[in-house]
């Protein structure tokens, strides 16, 4: 379970401070599929970066799996992220001069796993997202949808309990969007908590719960779908 309590976030803007997240409190339970929607500039990515443990510069509390994230040292915070969260981005963020298998295996390499274990796990997750046949290819030879499958494989290779995606279908056409959403839904059906930021209503409505952000604030009650 993750709990945000009275989160406020400011960015410096010249001499001023911009109040980007305004007293956000929310709880997301294990196994939920939640979408976060709102206009461009409303603070979605800023909020997601906090939820996904990329940003720890905020006021308020963030308790994840019973642990207050402010109590972690910088090093432990990074380790905690790598163990608990898999990230997927709009533009895939694959390393161009590495094969698909090496891209997906990288988080395991950082964890010091053996070559044998890396290969077994990478093959399993590539199979799960339907692109095992591309293991030895390089990213630029793949379509956008295939690249996003690789990015999802990389996000789940460490078996995180939460997968977080910032506009994961933003660079994809509508039929590829449907395919990628099916991969995400399959993951969620297996028990992974899924949190997706999108401004595409057809994507957001596939979640079990929609959180709407307006100008840095959560609007009214959450929407159960
Ligand atoms: N690193 C940053 N430094 C300064 N301002 C930022 C930074 N990141 C985001 N902002 C500002 O915070 C506001 C919210 O941005 P963001 O969270 O990216 O919105 P969204 O993802 O909803 O489009 C915007 O006004 C943006 O310019
Ligand atoms: Mg954004």
Short mmCIF file of C-alpha atoms and ligand atoms in Angstrom, two decimals:
data_model
loop_
_atom_site.label_atom_id
_atom_site.label_comp_id
_atom_site.label_asym_id
_atom_site.label_seq_id
_atom_site.Cartn_x
_atom_site.Cartn_y
_atom_site.Cartn_z
CA UNK A 1 0.00 0.00 0.00
CA UNK A 2 1.18 3.53 -0.66
CA UNK A 3 0.06 6.58 1.22
CA UNK A 4 0.75 10.21 0.40
CA UNK A 5 -0.08 12.60 3.21
CA UNK A 6 -0.25 16.36 2.65
CA UNK A 7 2.31 16.47 -0.15
CA UNK A 8 3.40 19.92 -1.23
CA UNK A 9 5.97 20.63 -3.89
CA UNK A 10 7.46 23.93 -5.03
CA UNK A 11 9.72 24.73 -7.97
CA UNK A 12 11.87 27.84 -8.05
CA UNK A 13 10.91 30.22 -10.84
CA UNK A 14 13.34 33.12 -10.93
CA UNK A 15 12.88 34.82 -7.59
CA UNK A 16 9.47 33.26 -7.12
CA UNK A 17 8.37 29.82 -6.08
CA UNK A 18 5.77 27.94 -8.08
CA UNK A 19 3.46 25.85 -5.92
CA UNK A 20 3.10 22.78 -8.16
CA UNK A 21 1.53 20.17 -5.84
CA UNK A 22 -0.96 21.49 -3.32
CA UNK A 23 -1.65 19.38 -0.25
CA UNK A 24 -2.13 16.09 -2.04
CA UNK A 25 -3.22 13.14 0.10
CA UNK A 26 -4.09 9.80 -1.43
CA UNK A 27 -3.89 6.08 -0.81
CA UNK A 28 -3.34 3.40 -3.41
CA UNK A 29 -3.82 -0.21 -2.38
CA UNK A 30 -1.84 -3.22 -3.55
CA UNK A 31 -3.09 -4.59 -6.85
CA UNK A 32 -5.00 -1.46 -7.88
CA UNK A 33 -4.95 -0.02 -11.39
CA UNK A 34 -5.15 3.75 -11.06
CA UNK A 35 -4.97 6.40 -13.75
CA UNK A 36 -3.97 9.99 -13.08
CA UNK A 37 -5.44 12.48 -15.52
CA UNK A 38 -5.25 16.22 -15.98
CA UNK A 39 -4.24 18.98 -18.37
CA UNK A 40 -0.66 19.54 -19.44
CA UNK A 41 1.21 21.39 -16.69
CA UNK A 42 -1.22 20.34 -13.94
CA UNK A 43 1.50 18.48 -12.00
CA UNK A 44 0.96 14.85 -13.09
CA UNK A 45 4.60 14.03 -13.81
CA UNK A 46 5.74 15.86 -10.68
CA UNK A 47 3.35 13.74 -8.61
CA UNK A 48 4.34 10.55 -10.41
CA UNK A 49 8.04 11.24 -9.81
CA UNK A 50 7.31 11.35 -6.09
CA UNK A 51 5.15 8.20 -6.14
CA UNK A 52 7.78 6.40 -8.25
CA UNK A 53 10.63 7.39 -5.92
CA UNK A 54 12.52 9.48 -8.46
CA UNK A 55 12.03 12.63 -6.39
CA UNK A 56 12.34 12.92 -2.62
CA UNK A 57 12.39 16.72 -2.38
CA UNK A 58 8.89 17.48 -1.13
CA UNK A 59 7.08 18.27 2.07
CA UNK A 60 4.56 15.90 3.61
CA UNK A 61 4.89 12.17 4.12
CA UNK A 62 5.11 9.28 1.73
CA UNK A 63 4.73 5.86 3.31
CA UNK A 64 5.30 2.93 0.95
CA UNK A 65 4.82 -0.65 2.13
CA UNK A 66 4.84 0.60 5.72
CA UNK A 67 8.09 2.52 5.36
CA UNK A 68 8.35 6.31 5.67
CA UNK A 69 10.49 7.19 2.64
CA UNK A 70 11.95 10.26 4.40
CA UNK A 71 13.74 7.90 6.78
CA UNK A 72 15.81 6.29 4.03
CA UNK A 73 19.33 7.49 3.25
CA UNK A 74 19.93 8.49 -0.37
CA UNK A 75 21.55 5.15 -1.15
CA UNK A 76 18.79 3.13 0.51
CA UNK A 77 16.17 5.25 -1.23
CA UNK A 78 17.61 4.28 -4.64
CA UNK A 79 17.77 0.61 -3.64
CA UNK A 80 14.20 0.79 -2.32
CA UNK A 81 13.08 2.21 -5.68
CA UNK A 82 14.87 -0.49 -7.66
CA UNK A 83 13.28 -3.22 -5.55
CA UNK A 84 9.75 -1.82 -5.48
CA UNK A 85 9.07 0.22 -8.60
CA UNK A 86 9.32 -0.40 -12.34
CA UNK A 87 9.20 2.72 -14.52
CA UNK A 88 7.85 3.09 -18.08
CA UNK A 89 8.16 6.39 -19.99
CA UNK A 90 6.52 7.93 -23.04
CA UNK A 91 9.67 7.72 -25.15
CA UNK A 92 10.78 4.27 -24.02
CA UNK A 93 14.28 5.38 -22.90
CA UNK A 94 16.06 2.35 -24.29
CA UNK A 95 19.84 2.35 -24.69
CA UNK A 96 20.39 2.43 -28.44
CA UNK A 97 23.72 0.62 -28.64
CA UNK A 98 22.59 -2.30 -26.50
CA UNK A 99 20.52 -5.28 -27.66
CA UNK A 100 16.97 -5.74 -26.42
CA UNK A 101 18.11 -8.54 -24.10
CA UNK A 102 20.90 -6.36 -22.65
CA UNK A 103 18.53 -3.40 -22.17
CA UNK A 104 16.07 -5.58 -20.28
CA UNK A 105 18.81 -7.28 -18.26
CA UNK A 106 20.41 -4.04 -17.09
CA UNK A 107 18.48 -3.69 -13.79
CA UNK A 108 19.49 -7.25 -12.90
CA UNK A 109 23.10 -6.52 -13.79
CA UNK A 110 22.98 -3.56 -11.37
CA UNK A 111 21.73 -6.00 -8.73
CA UNK A 112 24.77 -8.21 -9.34
CA UNK A 113 22.85 -11.24 -10.65
CA UNK A 114 24.73 -13.98 -12.55
CA UNK A 115 24.73 -14.13 -16.35
CA UNK A 116 22.75 -17.36 -16.22
CA UNK A 117 20.06 -15.91 -13.97
CA UNK A 118 19.91 -12.73 -16.08
CA UNK A 119 19.39 -14.70 -19.29
CA UNK A 120 16.68 -16.90 -17.78
CA UNK A 121 14.77 -13.96 -16.33
CA UNK A 122 15.15 -11.78 -19.42
CA UNK A 123 13.86 -14.58 -21.68
CA UNK A 124 10.89 -15.09 -19.38
CA UNK A 125 9.84 -11.42 -19.34
CA UNK A 126 10.45 -10.91 -23.08
CA UNK A 127 8.20 -13.91 -23.68
CA UNK A 128 5.61 -12.46 -21.31
CA UNK A 129 5.40 -9.21 -23.31
CA UNK A 130 5.48 -11.07 -26.64
CA UNK A 131 8.85 -10.11 -28.12
CA UNK A 132 11.24 -12.92 -27.23
CA UNK A 133 12.10 -13.20 -30.94
CA UNK A 134 13.64 -9.68 -30.78
CA UNK A 135 16.09 -10.48 -27.99
CA UNK A 136 19.20 -9.96 -30.12
CA UNK A 137 17.93 -6.95 -32.11
CA UNK A 138 18.77 -3.31 -31.41
CA UNK A 139 16.06 -0.82 -30.42
CA UNK A 140 16.08 1.23 -33.61
CA UNK A 141 14.92 -1.77 -35.64
CA UNK A 142 11.75 -2.06 -33.57
CA UNK A 143 8.42 -0.26 -33.98
CA UNK A 144 7.24 2.09 -31.23
CA UNK A 145 4.88 -0.54 -29.85
CA UNK A 146 7.66 -3.14 -29.77
CA UNK A 147 10.00 -0.68 -28.05
CA UNK A 148 7.37 0.00 -25.40
CA UNK A 149 7.02 -3.76 -24.83
CA UNK A 150 10.79 -3.86 -24.25
CA UNK A 151 10.49 -0.97 -21.79
CA UNK A 152 7.73 -2.83 -19.94
CA UNK A 153 9.88 -5.97 -19.85
CA UNK A 154 12.72 -3.90 -18.36
CA UNK A 155 10.32 -2.42 -15.79
CA UNK A 156 9.14 -5.85 -14.59
CA UNK A 157 12.41 -7.77 -14.79
CA UNK A 158 13.11 -7.20 -11.09
CA UNK A 159 9.54 -8.26 -10.16
CA UNK A 160 8.54 -4.91 -8.62
CA UNK A 161 5.17 -4.72 -6.86
CA UNK A 162 4.37 -1.37 -8.51
CA UNK A 163 4.65 -0.36 -12.15
CA UNK A 164 4.47 3.34 -12.92
CA UNK A 165 4.02 4.74 -16.40
CA UNK A 166 4.12 8.39 -17.49
CA UNK A 167 2.12 8.83 -20.73
CA UNK A 168 3.14 5.32 -21.90
CA UNK A 169 0.93 5.50 -24.99
CA UNK A 170 1.68 9.16 -25.79
CA UNK A 171 3.94 8.24 -28.72
CA UNK A 172 1.78 5.39 -30.06
CA UNK A 173 -1.07 5.20 -32.56
CA UNK A 174 -4.50 4.04 -31.42
CA UNK A 175 -4.23 0.35 -32.36
CA UNK A 176 -0.77 0.07 -30.75
CA UNK A 177 -2.17 1.86 -27.70
CA UNK A 178 -4.77 -0.91 -27.36
CA UNK A 179 -2.05 -3.58 -27.59
CA UNK A 180 0.15 -1.90 -24.98
CA UNK A 181 -2.80 -1.38 -22.64
CA UNK A 182 -3.51 -5.11 -22.92
CA UNK A 183 0.05 -5.84 -21.80
CA UNK A 184 -0.41 -3.50 -18.81
CA UNK A 185 -3.78 -5.02 -17.93
CA UNK A 186 -2.32 -8.52 -18.04
CA UNK A 187 0.38 -7.38 -15.60
CA UNK A 188 -2.21 -5.87 -13.28
CA UNK A 189 -4.30 -9.05 -13.46
CA UNK A 190 -1.25 -10.90 -12.13
CA UNK A 191 -1.25 -8.66 -9.06
CA UNK A 192 1.09 -5.77 -9.94
CA UNK A 193 -0.11 -2.36 -8.78
CA UNK A 194 -0.37 -0.17 -11.87
CA UNK A 195 -0.32 3.63 -11.90
CA UNK A 196 -0.59 5.34 -15.28
CA UNK A 197 -0.51 9.06 -16.06
CA UNK A 198 -2.28 9.89 -19.29
CA UNK A 199 -4.22 12.66 -20.92
CA UNK A 200 -5.93 10.12 -23.21
CA UNK A 201 -9.39 9.47 -21.76
CA UNK A 202 -9.65 6.12 -23.58
CA UNK A 203 -6.56 4.98 -21.65
CA UNK A 204 -7.52 6.57 -18.33
CA UNK A 205 -10.97 4.98 -18.38
CA UNK A 206 -9.48 1.49 -18.47
CA UNK A 207 -8.23 1.93 -14.90
CA UNK A 208 -10.28 0.85 -11.89
CA UNK A 209 -9.96 4.31 -10.42
CA UNK A 210 -9.25 7.68 -11.96
CA UNK A 211 -7.59 10.49 -10.04
CA UNK A 212 -8.07 13.90 -11.61
CA UNK A 213 -5.49 16.62 -11.04
CA UNK A 214 -6.28 20.27 -11.67
CA UNK A 215 -3.64 22.93 -11.07
CA UNK A 216 -1.75 20.76 -8.56
CA UNK A 217 -4.77 19.60 -6.61
CA UNK A 218 -6.74 16.37 -6.57
CA UNK A 219 -10.24 17.19 -7.76
CA UNK A 220 -13.08 16.12 -5.50
CA UNK A 221 -13.46 12.44 -4.83
CA UNK A 222 -11.72 9.77 -6.87
CA UNK A 223 -13.78 8.22 -9.62
CA UNK A 224 -14.51 4.52 -9.31
CA UNK A 225 -14.95 3.16 -12.82
N1 LIG B 1 12.17 20.38 -12.88
C1 LIG B 1 11.34 21.42 -12.92
N2 LIG B 1 11.78 22.68 -12.64
C2 LIG B 1 10.93 23.73 -12.64
N3 LIG B 1 9.62 23.64 -12.91
C3 LIG B 1 9.12 22.43 -13.21
C4 LIG B 1 9.95 21.26 -13.23
N4 LIG B 1 9.19 20.18 -13.55
C5 LIG B 1 7.94 20.67 -13.73
N5 LIG B 1 7.90 22.00 -13.54
C6 LIG B 1 6.69 22.85 -13.62
O1 LIG B 1 5.69 22.28 -12.79
C7 LIG B 1 4.41 22.34 -13.42
C8 LIG B 1 3.84 20.93 -13.53
O2 LIG B 1 4.64 20.18 -14.45
P1 LIG B 1 4.41 18.63 -14.74
O3 LIG B 1 4.33 17.90 -13.46
O4 LIG B 1 5.47 18.21 -15.70
O5 LIG B 1 2.98 18.64 -15.44
P2 LIG B 1 2.22 17.54 -16.31
O6 LIG B 1 3.00 16.26 -16.23
O7 LIG B 1 0.85 17.45 -15.71
O8 LIG B 1 2.16 18.10 -17.70
C9 LIG B 1 4.63 23.02 -14.76
O9 LIG B 1 4.31 24.38 -14.61
C10 LIG B 1 6.10 22.84 -15.02
O10 LIG B 1 6.61 23.89 -15.79
MG1 LIG B 2 3.90 15.13 -17.68
#
